CSV table of C-alpha atoms in Angstrom, one decimal:
chain,number,residue,atom,x,y,z
A,25,MET,CA,24.7,-45.0,45.5
A,26,PHE,CA,25.7,-48.0,43.4
A,27,LYS,CA,24.2,-51.2,44.8
A,28,LYS,CA,24.2,-53.4,41.8
A,29,ARG,CA,25.5,-56.9,41.7
A,30,HIS,CA,25.7,-57.0,37.9
A,31,VAL,CA,26.3,-54.6,34.9
A,32,LEU,CA,24.0,-55.9,32.2
A,33,SER,CA,22.0,-53.2,30.5
A,34,MET,CA,21.7,-49.4,30.7
A,35,ARG,CA,18.0,-50.0,31.4
A,36,ASP,CA,19.0,-51.2,34.9
A,37,PHE,CA,20.7,-47.9,35.7
A,38,SER,CA,19.1,-44.8,37.3
A,39,ARG,CA,20.7,-41.4,36.7
A,40,GLU,CA,22.0,-41.4,40.2
A,41,GLU,CA,23.7,-44.8,39.7
A,42,ILE,CA,25.3,-43.5,36.5
A,43,ASP,CA,26.5,-40.4,38.3
A,44,SER,CA,28.1,-42.5,41.0
A,45,VAL,CA,30.0,-44.6,38.4
A,46,LEU,CA,31.2,-41.4,36.7
A,47,ASP,CA,32.3,-39.8,40.0
A,48,LEU,CA,34.3,-42.8,41.1
A,49,ALA,CA,35.8,-43.1,37.6
A,50,SER,CA,37.0,-39.5,37.9
A,51,ASP,CA,38.6,-40.3,41.3
A,52,LEU,CA,40.4,-43.3,39.7
A,53,GLU,CA,41.7,-41.6,36.7
A,54,PRO,CA,45.2,-41.1,38.1
A,55,TYR,CA,45.4,-44.9,38.5
A,56,ALA,CA,44.5,-45.4,34.9
A,57,HIS,CA,47.5,-43.3,34.0
A,58,GLY,CA,49.7,-45.6,36.0
A,59,LYS,CA,49.6,-44.6,39.6
A,60,LYS,CA,50.2,-47.7,41.7
A,61,SER,CA,47.2,-49.4,43.3
A,62,ASN,CA,46.4,-52.5,45.3
A,63,MET,CA,42.7,-51.9,45.5
A,64,LEU,CA,41.8,-55.2,43.9
A,65,SER,CA,44.9,-57.1,45.0
A,66,GLY,CA,44.1,-60.8,45.4
A,67,LYS,CA,41.0,-60.5,43.2
A,68,ILE,CA,40.6,-62.4,40.0
A,69,LEU,CA,38.6,-61.3,36.9
A,70,ALA,CA,37.6,-63.9,34.3
A,71,LEU,CA,37.3,-62.7,30.7
A,72,LEU,CA,34.8,-64.9,28.8
A,73,PHE,CA,34.9,-63.7,25.2
A,74,PHE,CA,33.0,-66.0,22.9
A,75,GLU,CA,33.6,-63.5,20.1
A,76,PRO,CA,36.7,-61.7,19.0
A,77,SER,CA,37.4,-58.3,20.6
A,78,THR,CA,40.5,-56.3,20.9
A,79,ARG,CA,39.9,-53.1,22.7
A,80,THR,CA,37.1,-54.1,25.1
A,81,ARG,CA,39.0,-57.2,26.2
A,82,MET,CA,42.3,-55.4,26.6
A,83,SER,CA,40.6,-52.4,28.3
A,84,PHE,CA,39.1,-54.7,31.0
A,85,GLU,CA,42.4,-56.5,31.4
A,86,THR,CA,44.2,-53.2,31.8
A,87,ALA,CA,41.6,-51.9,34.3
A,88,MET,CA,41.9,-55.0,36.5
A,89,LYS,CA,45.7,-55.0,36.4
A,90,ARG,CA,46.0,-51.3,37.1
A,91,LEU,CA,44.0,-51.9,40.3
A,92,GLY,CA,46.4,-54.7,41.3
A,93,GLY,CA,44.1,-57.7,40.4
A,94,GLY,CA,44.7,-60.7,38.2
A,95,VAL,CA,43.0,-61.8,35.1
A,96,ILE,CA,42.1,-65.2,33.7
A,97,ASN,CA,41.0,-65.8,30.1
A,98,LEU,CA,38.7,-68.2,28.4
A,99,GLY,CA,41.0,-68.6,25.5
A,100,PRO,CA,39.9,-69.8,22.1
A,101,ALA,CA,36.6,-71.7,22.2
A,102,GLU,CA,37.9,-74.5,20.0
A,103,GLY,CA,39.1,-77.4,22.1
A,104,SER,CA,37.4,-76.1,25.2
A,105,SER,CA,34.3,-77.3,27.0
A,106,ILE,CA,32.2,-75.0,24.9
A,107,SER,CA,33.1,-76.8,21.7
A,108,LYS,CA,32.0,-80.0,23.5
A,109,GLY,CA,28.6,-78.5,23.8
A,110,GLU,CA,28.6,-77.2,27.3
A,111,SER,CA,25.8,-74.7,28.0
A,112,LEU,CA,26.7,-71.1,28.8
A,113,ALA,CA,24.9,-71.6,32.2
A,114,ASP,CA,27.3,-74.4,33.2
A,115,THR,CA,30.4,-72.6,31.9
A,116,VAL,CA,29.4,-69.5,34.0
A,117,ARG,CA,28.8,-71.6,37.1
A,118,VAL,CA,32.2,-73.3,36.8
A,119,ILE,CA,34.3,-70.2,35.9
A,120,GLY,CA,32.3,-68.2,38.5
A,121,GLY,CA,33.9,-70.6,41.1
A,122,TYR,CA,37.4,-69.5,40.0
A,123,ALA,CA,37.0,-65.8,39.8
A,124,ASP,CA,35.5,-62.8,41.7
A,125,ALA,CA,33.7,-61.4,38.7
A,126,LEU,CA,33.0,-62.3,35.1
A,127,VAL,CA,33.2,-60.2,32.0
A,128,ILE,CA,31.2,-61.8,29.1
A,129,ARG,CA,30.9,-61.1,25.4
A,130,HIS,CA,28.7,-63.5,23.5
A,131,PRO,CA,27.0,-63.5,20.1
A,132,LYS,CA,23.5,-64.2,21.5
A,133,GLU,CA,21.4,-61.3,22.8
A,134,GLY,CA,20.5,-61.6,26.4
A,135,SER,CA,23.4,-63.9,27.2
A,136,ALA,CA,24.8,-61.7,29.9
A,137,ARG,CA,21.4,-61.6,31.6
A,138,LEU,CA,21.4,-65.4,31.5
A,139,ALA,CA,24.9,-65.6,32.8
A,140,SER,CA,23.9,-63.3,35.8
A,141,GLU,CA,21.2,-65.8,36.8
A,142,PHE,CA,23.7,-68.7,37.1
A,143,SER,CA,26.9,-66.9,38.1
A,144,PRO,CA,27.9,-67.0,41.8
A,145,VAL,CA,29.8,-63.7,41.2
A,146,PRO,CA,29.1,-60.4,39.5
A,147,VAL,CA,28.7,-60.3,35.7
A,148,LEU,CA,29.7,-57.5,33.4
A,149,ASN,CA,28.2,-57.4,29.9
A,150,ALA,CA,30.9,-56.6,27.4
A,151,GLY,CA,28.5,-56.9,24.4
A,152,ASP,CA,25.8,-59.5,23.8
A,153,GLY,CA,25.2,-59.7,20.0
A,154,ALA,CA,23.2,-56.8,18.7
A,155,GLY,CA,22.0,-56.3,22.3
A,156,HIS,CA,23.8,-54.2,24.9
A,157,HIS,CA,27.2,-52.9,25.7
A,158,PRO,CA,26.7,-50.9,28.8
A,159,THR,CA,30.4,-50.3,29.6
A,160,GLN,CA,30.7,-48.5,26.2
A,161,THR,CA,27.8,-46.3,27.1
A,162,LEU,CA,29.2,-45.5,30.5
A,163,LEU,CA,32.6,-44.5,29.0
A,164,ASP,CA,30.7,-42.4,26.4
A,165,LEU,CA,28.9,-40.6,29.2
A,166,TYR,CA,32.1,-40.2,31.1
A,167,THR,CA,33.8,-38.6,28.0
A,168,ILE,CA,30.8,-36.2,27.5
A,169,ASN,CA,30.8,-35.3,31.2
A,170,LYS,CA,34.6,-34.8,31.3
A,171,GLU,CA,35.1,-33.1,27.9
A,172,SER,CA,31.8,-31.3,27.4
A,173,HIS,CA,28.8,-31.4,29.8
A,174,LEU,CA,25.8,-33.7,30.4
A,175,GLU,CA,23.5,-31.0,31.6
A,176,ASP,CA,21.7,-29.1,28.7
A,177,LEU,CA,23.5,-31.1,26.2
A,178,SER,CA,22.9,-30.8,22.5
A,179,ILE,CA,24.2,-33.9,20.7
A,180,ALA,CA,24.0,-35.4,17.2
A,181,LEU,CA,24.1,-39.1,16.8
A,182,VAL,CA,25.3,-39.8,13.2
A,183,GLY,CA,25.5,-42.8,10.9
A,184,ASP,CA,24.0,-46.2,11.3
A,185,LEU,CA,21.3,-45.6,13.9
A,186,LYS,CA,19.4,-48.8,13.0
A,187,TYR,CA,21.8,-51.5,13.8
A,188,GLY,CA,24.4,-49.7,15.9
A,189,ARG,CA,23.9,-50.9,19.4
A,190,THR,CA,26.1,-48.3,21.0
A,191,VAL,CA,23.8,-45.4,19.8
A,192,HIS,CA,20.7,-47.2,21.1
A,193,SER,CA,22.1,-47.5,24.7
A,194,LEU,CA,23.6,-44.1,24.5
A,195,ALA,CA,20.4,-42.4,23.4
A,196,TYR,CA,18.5,-44.1,26.2
A,197,ALA,CA,21.1,-43.0,28.8
A,198,LEU,CA,21.1,-39.4,27.5
A,199,SER,CA,17.4,-39.3,27.8
A,200,LEU,CA,17.8,-39.7,31.5
A,201,TYR,CA,19.7,-36.4,31.4
A,202,GLY,CA,17.1,-34.7,29.2
A,203,ALA,CA,19.5,-34.1,26.4
A,204,ASP,CA,18.5,-32.5,23.1
A,205,ILE,CA,19.2,-35.3,20.6
A,206,THR,CA,19.4,-35.0,16.8
A,207,LEU,CA,19.4,-38.3,14.9
A,208,VAL,CA,21.3,-38.0,11.6
A,209,SER,CA,21.2,-41.0,9.3
A,210,PRO,CA,20.3,-42.1,5.8
A,211,PRO,CA,16.6,-43.0,5.6
A,212,THR,CA,17.3,-46.7,5.5
A,213,LEU,CA,19.4,-46.6,8.7
A,214,ARG,CA,17.0,-44.6,10.9
A,215,MET,CA,16.7,-45.4,14.6
A,216,PRO,CA,14.0,-48.1,15.2
A,217,ASP,CA,10.6,-46.6,16.3
A,218,GLN,CA,10.6,-48.7,19.5
A,219,ILE,CA,13.9,-47.1,20.7
A,220,LYS,CA,12.7,-43.6,19.7
A,221,SER,CA,9.4,-44.0,21.6
A,222,ASP,CA,11.3,-45.0,24.7
A,223,LEU,CA,13.2,-41.7,24.4
A,224,SER,CA,10.3,-39.5,23.8
A,225,SER,CA,8.5,-41.0,26.8
A,226,LYS,CA,11.3,-39.4,29.0
A,227,ASN,CA,10.6,-35.9,27.7
A,228,THR,CA,13.8,-35.8,25.7
A,229,LYS,CA,13.8,-33.7,22.6
A,230,VAL,CA,14.5,-35.9,19.6
A,231,ARG,CA,14.8,-34.7,16.0
A,232,GLU,CA,15.6,-36.6,12.8
A,233,THR,CA,17.3,-35.5,9.7
A,234,CYS,CA,19.4,-36.9,6.8
A,235,ASP,CA,21.5,-33.7,6.5
A,236,LEU,CA,24.4,-33.4,8.8
A,237,SER,CA,25.4,-30.0,7.6
A,238,GLU,CA,22.0,-28.7,8.9
A,239,VAL,CA,22.9,-29.5,12.5
A,240,ILE,CA,26.7,-29.7,12.8
A,241,ARG,CA,27.0,-26.0,13.9
A,242,ASN,CA,24.4,-26.3,16.6
A,243,VAL,CA,25.7,-29.2,18.7
A,244,ASP,CA,28.1,-29.7,21.6
A,245,VAL,CA,28.9,-33.3,20.7
A,246,LEU,CA,29.1,-35.1,17.4
A,247,TYR,CA,28.8,-38.8,18.0
A,248,MET,CA,29.9,-40.6,14.8
A,249,THR,CA,29.3,-44.3,14.0
A,250,ARG,CA,30.5,-46.5,11.2
A,251,ILE,CA,28.1,-47.2,8.3
A,252,GLN,CA,28.8,-50.7,7.2
A,253,ARG,CA,29.1,-51.4,3.5
A,254,GLU,CA,27.1,-54.7,3.8
A,255,ARG,CA,24.0,-52.7,4.8
A,256,PHE,CA,23.7,-51.4,1.2
A,257,PRO,CA,22.9,-53.8,-1.7
A,258,ASP,CA,24.1,-51.1,-4.1
A,259,PRO,CA,27.8,-50.1,-3.8
A,260,VAL,CA,27.1,-46.8,-5.5
A,261,GLU,CA,24.5,-45.9,-3.0
A,262,TYR,CA,26.8,-46.9,-0.1
A,263,LYS,CA,29.6,-44.5,-1.5
A,264,LYS,CA,27.1,-41.7,-1.8
A,265,VAL,CA,25.9,-42.1,1.8
A,266,ALA,CA,29.3,-42.7,3.2
A,267,ARG,CA,30.6,-39.5,1.6
A,268,SER,CA,27.8,-37.4,2.9
A,269,TYR,CA,28.7,-38.3,6.5
A,270,ARG,CA,32.4,-37.9,6.3
A,271,ILE,CA,34.0,-35.4,8.7
A,272,THR,CA,37.0,-33.4,7.4
A,273,PRO,CA,38.6,-30.2,8.8
A,274,GLU,CA,36.9,-28.1,6.1
A,275,TYR,CA,33.5,-29.6,7.1
A,276,LEU,CA,34.1,-28.4,10.7
A,277,GLU,CA,34.2,-24.7,9.7
A,278,GLY,CA,31.8,-22.7,11.7
A,279,VAL,CA,31.2,-25.3,14.4
A,280,ARG,CA,31.0,-24.4,18.1
A,281,ASP,CA,34.4,-23.8,19.5
A,282,ASN,CA,34.0,-26.4,22.2
A,283,LEU,CA,32.5,-29.1,19.9
A,284,ILE,CA,33.8,-32.6,20.6
A,285,ILE,CA,33.8,-35.4,18.1
A,286,MET,CA,33.4,-38.9,19.5
A,287,HIS,CA,33.4,-42.4,17.8
A,288,PRO,CA,33.2,-45.9,19.4
A,289,LEU,CA,35.9,-47.0,16.9
A,290,PRO,CA,37.0,-48.7,14.8
A,291,ARG,CA,36.4,-45.9,12.2
A,292,VAL,CA,36.7,-46.4,8.4
A,293,ASP,CA,36.1,-43.3,6.3
A,294,GLU,CA,33.7,-41.3,8.4
A,295,ILE,CA,36.4,-39.2,10.1
A,296,SER,CA,39.3,-38.1,8.1
A,297,PRO,CA,42.7,-38.7,9.8
A,298,SER,CA,43.4,-35.0,9.3
A,299,VAL,CA,40.7,-34.3,11.9
A,300,ASP,CA,42.7,-36.2,14.6
A,301,SER,CA,45.0,-33.2,15.2
A,302,THR,CA,42.1,-30.7,15.7
A,303,LYS,CA,41.0,-29.8,19.2
A,304,HIS,CA,37.6,-31.3,18.5
A,305,ALA,CA,38.9,-34.9,18.1
A,306,MET,CA,38.1,-36.8,21.3
A,307,TYR,CA,37.8,-40.4,20.1
A,308,PHE,CA,41.2,-41.6,21.2
A,309,LYS,CA,40.8,-40.1,24.6
A,310,GLN,CA,37.4,-41.7,24.7
A,311,THR,CA,39.0,-45.2,24.4
A,312,PHE,CA,41.4,-44.3,27.2
A,313,TYR,CA,38.5,-43.3,29.4
A,314,GLY,CA,37.2,-46.9,28.8
A,315,VAL,CA,39.9,-48.1,31.2
A,316,THR,CA,39.0,-45.5,33.9
A,317,VAL,CA,35.3,-46.3,33.7
A,318,ARG,CA,35.9,-50.1,33.8
A,319,MET,CA,38.1,-49.6,36.8
A,320,ALA,CA,35.3,-47.9,38.6
A,321,LEU,CA,32.9,-50.7,37.8
A,322,LEU,CA,35.3,-53.4,38.9
A,323,LYS,CA,36.0,-51.6,42.1
A,324,MET,CA,32.3,-51.1,42.8
A,325,LEU,CA,31.6,-54.8,42.2
A,326,MET,CA,34.6,-56.3,43.8
A,327,GLY,CA,36.2,-53.7,46.1
A,328,ASP,CA,35.7,-54.8,49.7
A,329,GLU,CA,35.0,-51.5,51.5
A,330,SER,CA,32.5,-50.2,49.0
A,331,TYR,CA,30.8,-53.4,48.2
A,332,GLU,CA,27.1,-52.8,48.9
A,333,VAL,CA,24.5,-55.3,49.8
A,334,ALA,CA,24.0,-57.4,46.7
A,335,GLU,CA,20.9,-56.8,44.8
A,336,LEU,CA,20.3,-60.4,43.9
A,337,THR,CA,17.4,-60.0,41.5
A,338,PRO,CA,18.4,-57.6,38.7
A,339,LYS,CA,15.9,-54.9,38.1
A,340,THR,CA,14.4,-55.1,34.6
A,341,GLY,CA,12.3,-52.1,33.8
B,27,MET,CA,-32.3,-69.6,26.7
B,28,THR,CA,-30.3,-67.8,24.0
B,29,GLU,CA,-29.1,-69.5,20.9
B,30,VAL,CA,-25.5,-69.4,22.1
B,31,GLU,CA,-26.3,-71.2,25.3
B,32,LEU,CA,-28.2,-73.9,23.4
B,33,ARG,CA,-25.1,-74.9,21.4
B,34,VAL,CA,-23.5,-76.5,24.4
B,35,LYS,CA,-25.4,-77.5,27.4
B,36,PRO,CA,-24.7,-75.9,30.8
B,37,ILE,CA,-22.1,-77.7,32.8
B,38,LYS,CA,-22.6,-78.8,36.4
B,39,ASN,CA,-19.1,-78.1,37.8
B,40,GLY,CA,-16.1,-76.5,36.2
B,41,THR,CA,-14.9,-73.4,34.4
B,42,VAL,CA,-16.5,-71.5,31.5
B,43,ILE,CA,-14.2,-69.0,29.7
B,44,ASP,CA,-16.4,-66.6,27.7
B,45,HIS,CA,-15.7,-63.7,25.4
B,46,ILE,CA,-12.6,-65.1,23.9
B,47,ALA,CA,-11.8,-63.3,20.6
B,48,GLY,CA,-13.2,-65.3,17.7
B,49,GLY,CA,-10.9,-68.1,16.5
B,50,GLN,CA,-8.6,-68.1,19.6
B,51,ALA,CA,-10.2,-70.9,21.5
B,52,LEU,CA,-7.6,-73.5,20.5
B,53,ASN,CA,-4.8,-71.2,21.5
B,54,VAL,CA,-6.6,-70.6,24.9
B,55,LEU,CA,-6.5,-74.4,25.4
B,56,LYS,CA,-2.9,-74.4,24.5
B,57,ILE,CA,-2.1,-71.7,27.1
B,58,LEU,CA,-4.0,-73.7,29.7
B,59,GLY,CA,-2.0,-76.8,28.9
B,60,ILE,CA,-5.0,-78.7,27.7
B,61,SER,CA,-3.9,-80.9,24.8
B,62,GLY,CA,-5.7,-83.5,22.7
B,63,THR,CA,-4.7,-86.2,25.2
B,64,THR,CA,-6.6,-84.6,28.2
B,65,ASP,CA,-9.0,-86.6,30.3
B,66,ALA,CA,-11.1,-83.6,31.1
B,67,THR,CA,-14.4,-83.0,29.4
B,68,VAL,CA,-13.9,-79.9,27.3
B,69,SER,CA,-16.4,-78.1,25.0
B,70,VAL,CA,-15.3,-75.6,22.5
B,71,VAL,CA,-17.6,-73.2,20.7
B,72,MET,CA,-16.1,-71.0,18.0
B,73,ASN,CA,-17.1,-68.0,16.1
B,74,VAL,CA,-20.6,-67.4,17.6
B,75,GLU,CA,-22.2,-64.0,17.3
B,76,SER,CA,-21.3,-61.6,20.1
B,77,SER,CA,-22.6,-58.1,20.6
B,78,LYS,CA,-19.4,-57.1,22.3
B,79,LEU,CA,-16.8,-58.8,20.1
B,80,GLY,CA,-18.5,-59.4,16.8
B,81,LYS,CA,-17.5,-63.0,17.0
B,82,LYS,CA,-16.4,-64.9,20.0
B,83,ASP,CA,-15.3,-68.3,21.2
B,84,ILE,CA,-16.3,-70.1,24.4
B,85,VAL,CA,-14.4,-72.8,26.3
B,86,LYS,CA,-16.0,-75.0,29.0
B,87,VAL,CA,-13.8,-77.3,31.1
B,88,GLU,CA,-15.8,-79.6,33.3
B,89,ASP,CA,-14.9,-80.7,36.8
B,90,ARG,CA,-11.9,-78.4,36.9
B,91,GLU,CA,-11.8,-75.0,38.6
B,92,LEU,CA,-9.0,-73.2,36.9
B,93,LYS,CA,-6.8,-71.1,39.2
B,94,GLU,CA,-6.5,-67.4,38.7
B,95,GLU,CA,-2.8,-67.5,37.7
B,96,GLU,CA,-3.6,-70.2,35.1
B,97,VAL,CA,-6.4,-68.2,33.4
B,98,ASN,CA,-4.7,-64.8,33.6
B,99,ARG,CA,-2.3,-65.8,30.9
B,100,ILE,CA,-5.2,-66.1,28.5
B,101,ALA,CA,-5.2,-62.3,28.4
B,102,LEU,CA,-2.2,-62.6,26.2
B,103,ILE,CA,-4.5,-63.5,23.3
B,104,ALA,CA,-8.0,-62.8,24.7
B,105,PRO,CA,-7.8,-59.6,26.8
B,106,ASP,CA,-11.6,-59.4,27.0
B,107,ALA,CA,-12.2,-63.0,28.2
B,108,THR,CA,-14.3,-63.6,31.3
B,109,ILE,CA,-13.9,-66.5,33.7
B,110,ASN,CA,-16.9,-68.2,35.3
B,111,ILE,CA,-16.5,-70.8,38.0
B,112,ILE,CA,-19.5,-73.1,38.1
B,113,ARG,CA,-20.6,-75.2,41.0
B,114,ASP,CA,-23.9,-77.2,40.8
B,115,PHE,CA,-24.9,-75.2,37.7
B,116,LEU,CA,-24.5,-71.9,39.4
B,117,VAL,CA,-21.9,-69.3,38.7
B,118,ILE,CA,-20.2,-68.8,42.0
B,119,GLU,CA,-17.4,-66.6,40.8
B,120,LYS,CA,-17.0,-64.4,37.7
B,121,HIS,CA,-14.1,-62.2,36.8
B,122,LEU,CA,-12.2,-60.7,34.0
B,123,VAL,CA,-8.7,-61.9,33.0
B,124,ASP,CA,-5.8,-59.7,34.1
B,125,LEU,CA,-2.3,-60.3,32.8
B,126,PRO,CA,0.4,-60.7,35.4
B,127,ASP,CA,3.5,-58.4,35.2
B,128,LEU,CA,5.7,-61.3,34.3
B,129,ILE,CA,4.9,-64.3,32.1
B,130,ILE,CA,7.1,-67.4,32.5
B,131,GLY,CA,7.4,-70.2,30.0
B,132,VAL,CA,4.3,-69.3,27.9
B,133,VAL,CA,5.6,-67.2,24.9
B,134,ARG,CA,8.8,-67.8,23.0
B,135,CYS,CA,10.9,-64.8,22.1
B,136,GLN,CA,10.5,-63.7,18.5
B,137,ASN,CA,14.1,-62.8,18.2
B,138,PRO,CA,16.0,-65.7,16.7
B,139,SER,CA,19.3,-64.4,18.1
B,140,CYS,CA,18.0,-64.4,21.7
B,141,ILE,CA,19.7,-66.6,24.2
B,142,SER,CA,16.3,-67.9,25.3
B,143,ASN,CA,15.9,-69.6,21.9
B,144,THR,CA,18.9,-71.9,22.5
B,145,GLU,CA,19.5,-75.1,24.5
B,146,GLU,CA,20.2,-73.2,27.7
B,147,PRO,CA,18.4,-74.5,30.8
B,148,ILE,CA,16.1,-71.5,31.1
B,149,GLU,CA,12.4,-70.8,30.5
B,150,SER,CA,11.3,-67.8,28.4
B,151,ARG,CA,10.4,-64.8,30.6
B,152,MET,CA,8.4,-61.9,29.3
B,153,LEU,CA,7.7,-58.6,31.1
B,154,VAL,CA,4.3,-57.2,30.4
B,155,LYS,CA,4.8,-53.6,29.3
B,156,THR,CA,1.2,-52.8,28.4
B,157,LYS,CA,-1.9,-55.0,28.8
B,158,ASN,CA,-4.3,-53.7,26.1
B,159,PRO,CA,-2.9,-53.8,23.5
B,160,VAL,CA,-0.5,-56.5,24.8
B,161,VAL,CA,3.1,-55.4,24.6
B,162,LEU,CA,5.7,-57.8,26.0
B,163,ARG,CA,9.4,-57.4,26.4
B,164,CYS,CA,11.8,-60.3,26.6
B,165,VAL,CA,13.7,-60.2,30.0
B,166,TYR,CA,16.8,-61.6,28.2
B,167,CYS,CA,17.2,-59.7,24.9
B,168,GLU,CA,14.8,-56.9,25.8
B,169,GLN,CA,13.2,-56.9,22.4
B,170,PRO,CA,9.5,-55.9,22.4
B,171,ILE,CA,6.8,-58.3,21.2
B,172,THR,CA,3.7,-56.5,19.9
B,173,ASP,CA,2.0,-58.8,17.5
B,174,ARG,CA,1.5,-62.4,16.4
B,175,ILE,CA,1.8,-63.5,20.1
B,176,ALA,CA,-0.4,-66.6,19.4
B,177,ASP,CA,2.2,-67.8,16.8
B,178,TYR,CA,4.9,-67.9,19.5
B,179,LEU,CA,3.0,-69.8,22.2
B,180,ILE,CA,5.2,-72.6,23.6
């Protein structure tokens, strides 16, 4: 059962806790489609985005409003107390007095953990620099569970595995399910050893390759990520790499019938738009599931009847 | 009396920290919060021969019995150090250092993008993942710290 006070990092989650979020999200899916709800009526969610964000911010806002709650926004940082030099700790203490939960995105790593130490209300991490983005991981897991399967899963994580924070959290969470993970990236963008060693310590099978064609026919899920141009000093090298990880309908010949393709979006060239109409494309549905999963988290943290005894000290394992 | 003991005379009361890895004595003092302006009588012996460590440092702090939680932090940079509490020239207590599970306000996070390296009103907090070799993990940004710990002492 879910007894958390905050949602900060996937490291804080046990498999059972993840399952309880996914189960509730499944129950709430009709409400994400528009079924009327007053589950969080009278509650206020504060969105503290210190960095630009479109889909995560709007997805949280939608989730809260679908459950009948209200939303307050930080607004642009210029002209606010932050530009006057107020600490994040003070901002969180003040806004925490106005709202029933806080969603925070901040450029510094660990900022959500800090916010949780000062906030009088639950904190949800919506991305802290290159650190964590647990609600993205939970919606990825929900998508896999719903459209494929988490048990005995064979998945390929493809693209920028060095800097991409979503794949780090996702790989960690999948290791709790004993997934068979293939890491596909150019040599310069391999997953850091520290993250890999965390995975292998959980008896997860992890393989590494540079060649996507080698594995694409043997996986249930293809999780694509964007390779950023600025990671390559040589534009020719970038083009070569980007081309080798581009999914087209032709490239999908011979893949498993039930293969699903996921992407945290925004995409650039790594998935051709002509793939969108294939049965394998799951990335737009994946973003929709973000609303469902965030509804589940908001209800767990703020809903009166299911609000468990607060775990005041976050577990950091 | 061995040659090592002759370098600094025995103390009457206080704490002797032995088997510090060679060259780390000044960092040990830093961890203990003993700076150049201290009133305490402190003797430091550096880089003497040691059968166990090759070269070792020794620190003697007179008239002060260091508490266990103070000295345990030394294990960050000197995991083999031994602590001797001296009363009236006799060793009345001797033990090894043992790192606590959480170290607060001693080591700065090496990640420049970590919130703990800003002006926020917090102290650095490090979880101890393994003790020998020492591997720490920042509670805030969760980045591991495996080497050059001495360079990041606060």
